């Protein structure tokens, strides 16, 4: 079913899918696993507020041609999707599709997992519980500001590519990571959990939502100038596979397939590590976190279904180094892995505890009365989590998502090839 052809390197994901589509469309009636009745949530508010237009112009016509019945809901407020999924009858539904950004997708999977937990009488607030797998697969159609999950899954934020993934019904298992505070489950995330600089940016940028996606540039500039670093302690259950030495996660990824079949002896090969210090950022990446602005993302070798997060710890050093980090994140070729003030781990779970920050007096002495705690917040898939002290656990392939994954483009020889 898959083709491996690419000539347009500006958007290889879309090009591959269109080639697939032309050839595979005639097989559509024979695909028994494709969804015929879907529940669609459209967020008209995220990104450039084009969610509804994208649905009506680009997605709905494709669903009509493919004879997919849709039950549409346009969201009216934050939390609307989650609340609906907790209560709705879903007996006649075969999949849930969202048109929105990372926050919209997060509402869908948080709602589905909590619904499954409620139905099975599992307490999600227990940080050691095995959360139940939702019955329904999810389609992610991007119309947000960053759309990290869609980009990391499909290799493009092309809307029709994402819609075609739903129509053909090819799915794969996506890890979800739970975030608990001292009392309860705060939420699950699929993209990244980030403390420090990106936490400061998301907290500040919410005040400037009227600016659209540019709010991130504005708050990003303010907060990099103001950053003084945050003290903290991370305890992590490390996996022996180091991200820098790992393969890229693509179509038919061996590492994810092994974890799907539980052929990896988990806990025996993991060990606990403790890291303390002052950090510019502490990140737990559940996927590569690639997006159009950051083509490789935080951790280009992160796997979507191996039961691990990649932890990227960026030490507090200088403003210049902080700017180097941001420049690296926009690079198409270089990763964060080899910067001397960056430490990278692959982990199955981790905890973070904020430590008090010592502030020196102008004379250079440290006065214990000025021992104050400077805290950031967590940026969790673009939403703010206030509690600095959290426990994170990865739930291997908890959610089925519609995607054919990123395929390795085969560069066709051209007459300008060097010999
Ligand atoms: N009608 C609405 N009015 C206000 N907020 C809404 C509405 N519908 C959904 N939301 C909330 O909007 C938030 C942001 O949406 P979304 O994440 O899709 O866009 P974004 O933040 O622009 O994109 P990204 O997360 O990719 O950067 C979501 O957390 C969702 O809860």
CSV table of C-alpha atoms and ligand atoms in Angstrom, one decimal:
chain,number,residue,atom,x,y,z
A,1,UNK,CA,0.0,0.0,0.0
A,2,UNK,CA,2.9,2.4,0.7
A,3,UNK,CA,4.8,4.2,-2.0
A,4,UNK,CA,8.2,5.6,-1.4
A,5,UNK,CA,8.6,8.4,-3.8
A,6,UNK,CA,9.4,12.0,-3.3
A,7,UNK,CA,10.5,14.8,-5.5
A,8,UNK,CA,9.2,17.8,-3.7
A,9,UNK,CA,11.5,18.3,-0.7
A,10,UNK,CA,9.7,21.4,0.5
A,11,UNK,CA,6.8,19.2,1.6
A,12,UNK,CA,7.8,15.5,1.3
A,13,UNK,CA,5.0,14.3,3.6
A,14,UNK,CA,2.2,15.8,1.5
A,15,UNK,CA,3.8,14.6,-1.8
A,16,UNK,CA,4.1,11.0,-0.6
A,17,UNK,CA,0.5,11.0,0.6
A,18,UNK,CA,-0.9,12.4,-2.6
A,19,UNK,CA,1.0,9.7,-4.5
A,20,UNK,CA,-0.4,7.1,-2.1
A,21,UNK,CA,-3.9,8.5,-2.4
A,22,UNK,CA,-4.1,8.3,-6.2
A,23,UNK,CA,-3.1,4.7,-6.1
A,24,UNK,CA,-4.9,3.5,-3.0
A,25,UNK,CA,-8.3,5.3,-3.4
A,26,UNK,CA,-9.7,2.4,-5.5
A,27,UNK,CA,-9.0,0.0,-2.6
A,28,UNK,CA,-11.0,2.1,-0.2
A,29,UNK,CA,-14.2,0.1,-0.2
A,30,UNK,CA,-12.2,-3.0,0.7
A,31,UNK,CA,-10.6,-1.5,3.8
A,32,UNK,CA,-12.5,-3.0,6.7
A,33,UNK,CA,-10.6,-1.2,9.4
A,34,UNK,CA,-11.3,2.3,8.1
A,35,UNK,CA,-13.8,4.3,10.2
A,36,UNK,CA,-17.3,4.9,8.7
A,37,UNK,CA,-18.9,7.0,11.5
A,38,UNK,CA,-16.8,9.6,13.3
A,39,UNK,CA,-17.3,12.2,15.9
A,40,UNK,CA,-15.6,15.5,14.9
A,41,UNK,CA,-14.6,18.3,17.2
A,42,UNK,CA,-13.7,21.6,15.6
A,43,UNK,CA,-12.0,24.3,17.6
A,44,UNK,CA,-12.9,27.7,15.9
A,45,UNK,CA,-10.7,29.6,18.4
A,46,UNK,CA,-7.2,28.1,18.1
A,47,UNK,CA,-4.3,29.2,15.9
A,48,UNK,CA,-5.4,31.8,13.3
A,49,UNK,CA,-9.1,31.0,14.1
A,50,UNK,CA,-9.5,29.1,10.8
A,51,UNK,CA,-10.6,25.7,12.3
A,52,UNK,CA,-14.1,25.9,11.0
A,53,UNK,CA,-13.1,27.1,7.5
A,54,UNK,CA,-10.5,24.3,7.3
A,55,UNK,CA,-13.2,21.7,8.2
A,56,UNK,CA,-15.7,23.0,5.7
A,57,UNK,CA,-13.3,23.7,2.8
A,58,UNK,CA,-10.6,21.0,3.1
A,59,UNK,CA,-11.8,18.1,5.2
A,60,UNK,CA,-15.6,17.7,5.0
A,61,UNK,CA,-15.6,17.3,1.2
A,62,UNK,CA,-13.0,14.4,1.5
A,63,UNK,CA,-15.1,12.7,4.2
A,64,UNK,CA,-18.2,13.0,1.9
A,65,UNK,CA,-16.4,11.5,-1.1
A,66,UNK,CA,-15.1,8.6,1.2
A,67,UNK,CA,-18.7,8.2,2.6
A,68,UNK,CA,-17.6,8.7,6.2
A,69,UNK,CA,-20.6,9.8,8.3
A,70,UNK,CA,-19.7,12.7,10.6
A,71,UNK,CA,-21.2,13.9,13.9
A,72,UNK,CA,-19.9,17.5,14.2
A,73,UNK,CA,-19.4,19.6,17.4
A,74,UNK,CA,-18.0,23.1,17.3
A,75,UNK,CA,-16.3,23.8,20.6
A,76,UNK,CA,-17.7,26.8,22.6
A,77,UNK,CA,-15.2,26.9,25.4
A,78,UNK,CA,-12.1,25.4,26.9
A,79,UNK,CA,-12.9,22.0,28.4
A,80,UNK,CA,-16.0,21.5,26.1
A,81,UNK,CA,-14.5,18.4,24.4
A,82,UNK,CA,-13.3,16.8,27.6
A,83,UNK,CA,-16.7,17.3,29.3
A,84,UNK,CA,-18.5,16.0,26.2
A,85,UNK,CA,-16.4,12.8,26.0
A,86,UNK,CA,-16.9,12.1,29.7
A,87,UNK,CA,-20.7,12.0,29.3
A,88,UNK,CA,-21.6,11.3,25.6
A,89,UNK,CA,-23.0,8.1,24.2
A,90,UNK,CA,-20.4,6.8,21.8
A,91,UNK,CA,-21.9,3.4,20.9
A,92,UNK,CA,-22.3,4.2,17.2
A,93,UNK,CA,-19.0,6.0,16.8
A,94,UNK,CA,-15.8,4.3,15.4
A,95,UNK,CA,-13.3,7.2,15.8
A,96,UNK,CA,-12.9,10.7,17.2
A,97,UNK,CA,-11.3,13.4,15.0
A,98,UNK,CA,-10.3,16.9,16.1
A,99,UNK,CA,-9.6,19.9,14.1
A,100,UNK,CA,-7.4,22.2,16.2
A,101,UNK,CA,-4.0,22.5,17.7
A,102,UNK,CA,-2.1,20.5,20.4
A,103,UNK,CA,-4.5,21.8,23.1
A,104,UNK,CA,-7.5,20.5,21.3
A,105,UNK,CA,-6.0,17.1,20.7
A,106,UNK,CA,-5.0,17.0,24.4
A,107,UNK,CA,-8.6,17.6,25.4
A,108,UNK,CA,-9.7,14.7,23.2
A,109,UNK,CA,-7.2,12.1,24.7
A,110,UNK,CA,-7.6,13.4,28.2
A,111,UNK,CA,-11.4,13.0,27.8
A,112,UNK,CA,-11.2,9.5,26.3
A,113,UNK,CA,-8.8,8.1,28.9
A,114,UNK,CA,-10.8,9.6,31.8
A,115,UNK,CA,-13.9,8.2,30.2
A,116,UNK,CA,-12.3,4.7,29.9
A,117,UNK,CA,-11.1,5.0,33.5
A,118,UNK,CA,-14.6,5.9,34.7
A,119,UNK,CA,-16.3,3.1,32.8
A,120,UNK,CA,-13.8,0.6,34.2
A,121,UNK,CA,-13.8,2.1,37.7
A,122,UNK,CA,-10.1,2.8,37.7
A,123,UNK,CA,-8.8,5.6,39.8
A,124,UNK,CA,-6.7,7.9,37.5
A,125,UNK,CA,-5.5,9.9,40.5
A,126,UNK,CA,-3.3,7.0,41.7
A,127,UNK,CA,0.1,7.8,40.2
A,128,UNK,CA,1.0,4.1,39.9
A,129,UNK,CA,-2.1,2.9,38.2
A,130,UNK,CA,-2.1,1.4,34.7
A,131,UNK,CA,-4.5,3.7,32.8
A,132,UNK,CA,-6.9,2.0,30.4
A,133,UNK,CA,-6.6,2.2,26.6
A,134,UNK,CA,-9.6,4.1,25.0
A,135,UNK,CA,-11.6,2.1,22.5
A,136,UNK,CA,-11.7,4.8,19.9
A,137,UNK,CA,-8.7,5.8,17.7
A,138,UNK,CA,-8.2,9.5,17.2
A,139,UNK,CA,-7.5,11.6,14.0
A,140,UNK,CA,-5.5,14.8,14.4
A,141,UNK,CA,-6.2,17.5,11.8
A,142,UNK,CA,-4.0,20.6,12.5
A,143,UNK,CA,-5.4,24.1,12.7
A,144,UNK,CA,-3.6,25.4,15.8
A,145,UNK,CA,-0.6,27.7,16.3
A,146,UNK,CA,2.2,25.1,16.5
A,147,UNK,CA,0.6,21.7,15.8
A,148,UNK,CA,3.5,19.8,17.1
A,149,UNK,CA,1.8,16.5,17.4
A,150,UNK,CA,0.4,16.5,13.9
A,151,UNK,CA,3.8,17.5,12.5
A,152,UNK,CA,5.7,14.9,14.6
A,153,UNK,CA,3.2,12.2,13.6
A,154,UNK,CA,2.6,12.9,9.9
A,155,UNK,CA,5.8,14.8,9.0
A,156,UNK,CA,3.7,17.7,7.8
A,157,UNK,CA,0.9,20.0,8.9
A,158,UNK,CA,-0.9,19.6,5.6
A,159,UNK,CA,-4.6,19.3,6.5
A,160,UNK,CA,-5.7,17.0,3.7
A,161,UNK,CA,-2.8,14.6,4.4
A,162,UNK,CA,-4.1,14.3,8.0
A,163,UNK,CA,-7.7,13.8,6.7
A,164,UNK,CA,-6.6,11.1,4.3
A,165,UNK,CA,-4.9,9.2,7.2
A,166,UNK,CA,-8.3,9.1,8.9
A,167,UNK,CA,-10.1,8.0,5.7
A,168,UNK,CA,-7.7,5.1,5.1
A,169,UNK,CA,-7.8,4.1,8.8
A,170,UNK,CA,-4.1,3.2,9.2
A,171,UNK,CA,-3.3,3.7,12.9
A,172,UNK,CA,-0.4,3.4,15.2
A,173,UNK,CA,0.1,3.4,19.0
A,174,UNK,CA,1.1,6.7,20.6
A,175,UNK,CA,2.5,6.9,24.1
A,176,UNK,CA,0.8,9.3,26.5
A,177,UNK,CA,2.5,10.6,29.7
A,178,UNK,CA,0.6,11.2,32.9
A,179,UNK,CA,1.4,14.2,35.1
A,180,UNK,CA,0.5,13.8,38.8
A,181,UNK,CA,1.0,16.4,41.6
A,182,UNK,CA,1.0,15.3,45.2
A,183,UNK,CA,-2.8,14.7,45.2
A,184,UNK,CA,-4.1,13.8,41.8
A,185,UNK,CA,-3.8,13.4,38.1
A,186,UNK,CA,-3.3,16.9,36.6
A,187,UNK,CA,-3.4,15.8,33.0
A,188,UNK,CA,-2.0,13.6,30.3
A,189,UNK,CA,0.3,15.0,27.6
A,190,UNK,CA,1.4,13.8,24.1
A,191,UNK,CA,3.9,16.4,23.0
A,192,UNK,CA,6.1,18.1,25.6
A,193,UNK,CA,6.2,19.0,29.3
A,194,UNK,CA,8.6,21.9,29.8
A,195,UNK,CA,9.6,23.8,33.0
A,196,UNK,CA,11.6,27.0,33.1
A,197,UNK,CA,11.8,29.2,29.9
A,198,UNK,CA,8.9,27.6,28.0
A,199,UNK,CA,6.8,27.6,31.1
A,200,UNK,CA,7.4,31.3,31.5
A,201,UNK,CA,6.6,31.9,27.9
A,202,UNK,CA,3.2,30.0,27.9
A,203,UNK,CA,2.2,31.8,31.2
A,204,UNK,CA,3.0,35.2,29.7
A,205,UNK,CA,1.7,34.6,26.2
A,206,UNK,CA,-1.8,33.7,27.3
A,207,UNK,CA,-2.3,37.4,28.1
A,208,UNK,CA,-1.6,38.2,24.4
A,209,UNK,CA,-3.7,35.6,22.7
A,210,UNK,CA,-5.2,38.4,20.6
A,211,UNK,CA,-1.8,38.6,18.8
A,212,UNK,CA,-2.3,35.1,17.4
A,213,UNK,CA,0.8,32.8,17.0
A,214,UNK,CA,3.0,35.9,17.2
A,215,UNK,CA,2.4,36.1,20.9
A,216,UNK,CA,5.0,33.3,21.3
A,217,UNK,CA,7.7,35.5,19.7
A,218,UNK,CA,6.7,38.5,21.9
A,219,UNK,CA,6.7,36.6,25.2
A,220,UNK,CA,9.7,34.5,24.1
A,221,UNK,CA,11.8,37.6,23.7
A,222,UNK,CA,10.7,39.1,27.1
A,223,UNK,CA,11.3,35.9,29.0
A,224,UNK,CA,14.7,35.0,27.5
A,225,UNK,CA,16.0,38.4,28.7
A,226,UNK,CA,14.5,38.0,32.1
A,227,UNK,CA,15.6,34.3,32.6
A,228,UNK,CA,17.8,33.7,35.7
A,229,UNK,CA,17.5,29.9,35.8
A,230,UNK,CA,15.5,27.7,38.1
A,231,UNK,CA,16.8,25.2,40.7
A,232,UNK,CA,15.5,21.7,40.7
A,233,UNK,CA,16.0,18.0,41.2
A,234,UNK,CA,15.1,15.4,38.7
A,235,UNK,CA,14.9,11.7,39.6
A,236,UNK,CA,14.5,9.5,36.5
A,237,UNK,CA,14.1,5.8,35.7
A,238,UNK,CA,16.5,5.8,32.8
A,239,UNK,CA,16.3,3.5,29.7
A,240,UNK,CA,19.7,2.1,28.5
A,241,UNK,CA,19.0,3.4,24.9
A,242,UNK,CA,20.4,7.0,24.7
A,243,UNK,CA,18.5,9.3,22.4
A,244,UNK,CA,21.6,10.4,20.6
A,245,UNK,CA,22.5,6.8,19.7
A,246,UNK,CA,18.9,5.8,18.8
A,247,UNK,CA,17.4,5.5,15.4
A,248,UNK,CA,14.8,7.9,14.0
A,249,UNK,CA,11.2,6.8,14.6
A,250,UNK,CA,9.5,6.4,11.2
A,251,UNK,CA,7.1,4.1,9.4
A,252,UNK,CA,7.3,0.5,10.7
A,253,UNK,CA,9.7,1.6,13.5
A,254,UNK,CA,11.3,-1.6,15.0
A,255,UNK,CA,11.7,-0.1,18.5
A,256,UNK,CA,8.0,0.9,18.7
A,257,UNK,CA,7.0,-2.5,17.2
A,258,UNK,CA,9.0,-4.3,19.9
A,259,UNK,CA,7.4,-2.3,22.7
A,260,UNK,CA,3.9,-2.9,21.2
A,261,UNK,CA,4.5,-6.7,21.5
A,262,UNK,CA,6.1,-6.3,25.0
A,263,UNK,CA,9.3,-8.0,23.8
A,264,UNK,CA,11.5,-5.7,25.8
A,265,UNK,CA,12.2,-6.7,29.5
A,266,UNK,CA,11.3,-3.3,30.9
A,267,UNK,CA,12.1,-2.6,34.5
A,268,UNK,CA,15.1,-4.9,34.9
A,269,UNK,CA,17.2,-2.9,32.4
A,270,UNK,CA,16.3,0.5,33.8
A,271,UNK,CA,18.0,2.3,36.7
A,272,UNK,CA,17.2,5.4,38.8
A,273,UNK,CA,19.4,8.5,38.4
A,274,UNK,CA,19.3,11.8,40.2
A,275,UNK,CA,20.3,15.1,38.6
A,276,UNK,CA,20.3,18.4,40.5
A,277,UNK,CA,21.1,21.9,39.3
A,278,UNK,CA,20.0,25.3,38.0
A,279,UNK,CA,18.3,25.0,34.6
A,280,UNK,CA,17.2,27.2,31.8
A,281,UNK,CA,14.7,24.5,30.8
A,282,UNK,CA,13.7,21.0,31.9
A,283,UNK,CA,11.9,19.1,29.2
A,284,UNK,CA,10.1,15.7,28.9
A,285,UNK,CA,9.5,15.1,25.2
A,286,UNK,CA,6.9,12.4,24.4
A,287,UNK,CA,7.5,12.8,20.6
A,288,UNK,CA,10.2,14.6,18.7
A,289,UNK,CA,8.3,17.9,19.1
A,290,UNK,CA,9.1,18.8,15.5
A,291,UNK,CA,7.0,21.6,14.0
A,292,UNK,CA,7.4,24.0,11.1
A,293,UNK,CA,9.6,26.4,13.2
A,294,UNK,CA,11.7,23.5,14.6
A,295,UNK,CA,12.0,20.9,11.8
A,296,UNK,CA,13.9,18.4,14.1
A,297,UNK,CA,12.3,19.3,17.4
A,298,UNK,CA,13.6,18.9,20.9
A,299,UNK,CA,14.6,15.3,20.4
A,300,UNK,CA,14.6,14.1,16.8
A,301,UNK,CA,15.3,10.5,17.8
A,302,UNK,CA,12.3,10.3,20.2
A,303,UNK,CA,10.0,7.4,19.5
A,304,UNK,CA,6.2,7.8,19.6
A,305,UNK,CA,5.5,4.3,21.0
A,306,UNK,CA,8.4,2.9,23.0
A,307,UNK,CA,7.1,3.7,26.5
A,308,UNK,CA,9.7,6.4,27.1
A,309,UNK,CA,10.1,10.2,27.1
A,310,UNK,CA,13.3,11.9,26.2
A,311,UNK,CA,14.4,14.2,29.0
A,312,UNK,CA,16.4,17.3,27.7
A,313,UNK,CA,18.0,19.2,30.6
A,314,UNK,CA,19.4,22.6,29.6
A,315,UNK,CA,21.6,24.0,32.3
A,316,UNK,CA,21.5,27.7,33.3
A,317,UNK,CA,24.7,29.2,31.8
A,318,UNK,CA,24.5,32.5,29.9
A,319,UNK,CA,22.1,34.5,27.8
A,320,UNK,CA,24.3,33.7,24.8
A,321,UNK,CA,24.0,30.0,25.3
A,322,UNK,CA,20.2,30.3,25.8
A,323,UNK,CA,20.1,32.0,22.4
A,324,UNK,CA,22.2,29.2,21.0
A,325,UNK,CA,19.6,26.7,22.2
A,326,UNK,CA,16.8,28.6,20.5
A,327,UNK,CA,18.8,28.9,17.3
A,328,UNK,CA,19.6,25.2,17.4
A,329,UNK,CA,15.9,24.5,17.7
A,330,UNK,CA,15.3,26.2,14.4
A,331,UNK,CA,18.0,24.2,12.6
A,332,UNK,CA,17.3,21.6,9.9
A,333,UNK,CA,20.5,19.7,10.5
A,334,UNK,CA,21.8,20.2,14.1
A,335,UNK,CA,20.3,18.9,17.3
A,336,UNK,CA,20.5,20.0,20.9
A,337,UNK,CA,22.2,16.7,21.9
A,338,UNK,CA,25.8,17.8,21.5
A,339,UNK,CA,25.7,21.2,23.2
A,340,UNK,CA,28.0,21.1,26.3
A,341,UNK,CA,25.4,22.4,28.7
A,342,UNK,CA,22.7,20.1,27.5
A,343,UNK,CA,22.1,16.6,29.1
A,344,UNK,CA,19.8,14.1,27.5
A,345,UNK,CA,18.3,10.9,29.0
A,346,UNK,CA,15.6,8.5,27.9
A,347,UNK,CA,13.3,7.6,30.8
A,348,UNK,CA,10.2,5.6,31.6
A,349,UNK,CA,9.2,7.9,34.4
A,350,UNK,CA,10.6,10.9,36.3
A,351,UNK,CA,9.8,13.3,39.1
A,352,UNK,CA,10.7,16.9,39.4
A,353,UNK,CA,11.1,18.9,42.6
A,354,UNK,CA,11.7,22.6,42.6
A,355,UNK,CA,14.5,23.7,45.0
A,356,UNK,CA,14.9,27.1,46.6
A,357,UNK,CA,17.0,29.6,44.7
A,358,UNK,CA,19.8,31.3,46.6
A,359,UNK,CA,20.2,35.0,45.9
A,360,UNK,CA,23.4,36.8,46.7
A,361,UNK,CA,23.7,40.3,48.2
A,362,UNK,CA,25.4,43.0,46.2
A,363,UNK,CA,28.6,42.4,48.3
A,364,UNK,CA,28.6,38.8,47.2
A,365,UNK,CA,27.4,37.2,50.5
A,366,UNK,CA,24.4,34.9,50.6
A,367,UNK,CA,21.9,36.0,53.3
A,368,UNK,CA,19.7,33.2,54.5
A,369,UNK,CA,16.8,35.6,55.0
A,370,UNK,CA,16.8,36.0,51.2
A,371,UNK,CA,16.5,32.3,50.6
A,372,UNK,CA,13.5,32.5,48.4
A,373,UNK,CA,11.9,30.1,46.1
A,374,UNK,CA,11.7,31.3,42.5
A,375,UNK,CA,9.3,29.1,40.6
A,376,UNK,CA,8.4,28.7,37.0
A,377,UNK,CA,5.3,26.7,35.8
A,378,UNK,CA,5.1,23.7,33.5
A,379,UNK,CA,4.1,24.1,29.8
A,380,UNK,CA,2.1,21.0,29.2
A,381,UNK,CA,1.1,20.6,25.5
A,382,UNK,CA,0.6,24.4,25.5
A,383,UNK,CA,-1.4,24.6,28.8
A,384,UNK,CA,-0.1,25.9,32.1
A,385,UNK,CA,0.4,23.6,35.1
A,386,UNK,CA,1.1,25.6,38.3
A,387,UNK,CA,2.4,22.8,40.6
A,388,UNK,CA,6.2,22.7,40.2
A,389,UNK,CA,6.5,19.3,41.9
A,390,UNK,CA,5.2,16.6,39.6
A,391,UNK,CA,5.5,12.9,38.8
A,392,UNK,CA,5.5,11.8,35.2
A,393,UNK,CA,4.9,8.2,33.9
A,394,UNK,CA,4.8,7.1,30.3
A,395,UNK,CA,1.9,4.8,29.3
A,396,UNK,CA,3.1,2.8,26.4
A,397,UNK,CA,1.0,3.2,23.2
A,398,UNK,CA,-2.1,4.2,25.3
A,399,UNK,CA,-3.8,5.8,22.3
A,400,UNK,CA,-4.4,4.7,18.7
A,401,UNK,CA,-3.9,7.6,16.3
A,402,UNK,CA,-4.5,7.7,12.6
A,403,UNK,CA,-1.2,8.1,10.7
A,404,UNK,CA,1.0,6.4,8.2
A,405,UNK,CA,4.0,8.1,9.9
A,406,UNK,CA,6.8,9.8,8.3
A,407,UNK,CA,8.4,7.9,5.4
A,408,UNK,CA,12.0,8.0,4.4
A,409,UNK,CA,12.0,10.0,1.2
A,410,UNK,CA,13.9,8.3,-1.6
A,411,UNK,CA,15.9,10.9,-3.5
A,412,UNK,CA,15.5,10.2,-7.2
A,413,UNK,CA,18.7,10.6,-9.2
A,414,UNK,CA,18.8,13.7,-11.2
A,415,UNK,CA,21.1,14.7,-14.0
A,416,UNK,CA,22.8,17.2,-11.6
A,417,UNK,CA,23.9,14.4,-9.2
A,418,UNK,CA,27.6,14.3,-8.4
A,419,UNK,CA,29.3,11.0,-9.2
B,1,LIG,N1,-14.7,28.2,21.6
B,1,LIG,C1,-13.6,28.3,22.4
B,1,LIG,N2,-13.3,29.4,23.0
B,1,LIG,C2,-12.2,29.5,23.8
B,1,LIG,N3,-11.3,28.5,24.0
B,1,LIG,C3,-11.5,27.4,23.3
B,1,LIG,C4,-12.7,27.2,22.5
B,1,LIG,N4,-12.6,25.9,22.0
B,1,LIG,C5,-11.5,25.4,22.5
B,1,LIG,N5,-10.8,26.2,23.3
B,1,LIG,C6,-9.5,26.1,24.0
B,1,LIG,O1,-8.6,26.7,23.1
B,1,LIG,C7,-7.3,26.2,23.5
B,1,LIG,C8,-6.3,26.3,22.5
B,1,LIG,O2,-6.6,25.6,21.3
B,1,LIG,P1,-5.5,24.9,20.4
B,1,LIG,O3,-4.5,24.2,21.2
B,1,LIG,O4,-6.3,24.1,19.5
B,1,LIG,O5,-4.9,26.1,19.6
B,1,LIG,P2,-3.5,26.8,19.8
B,1,LIG,O6,-3.1,27.0,21.2
B,1,LIG,O7,-3.6,28.1,19.0
B,1,LIG,O8,-2.5,25.8,19.0
B,1,LIG,P3,-1.3,24.9,19.6
B,1,LIG,O9,-1.7,24.2,20.8
B,1,LIG,O10,-1.0,23.9,18.5
B,1,LIG,O11,-0.2,25.9,19.8
B,1,LIG,C9,-7.6,24.7,23.9
B,1,LIG,O12,-6.9,24.4,25.1
B,1,LIG,C10,-9.1,24.6,24.1
B,1,LIG,O13,-9.4,24.2,25.4
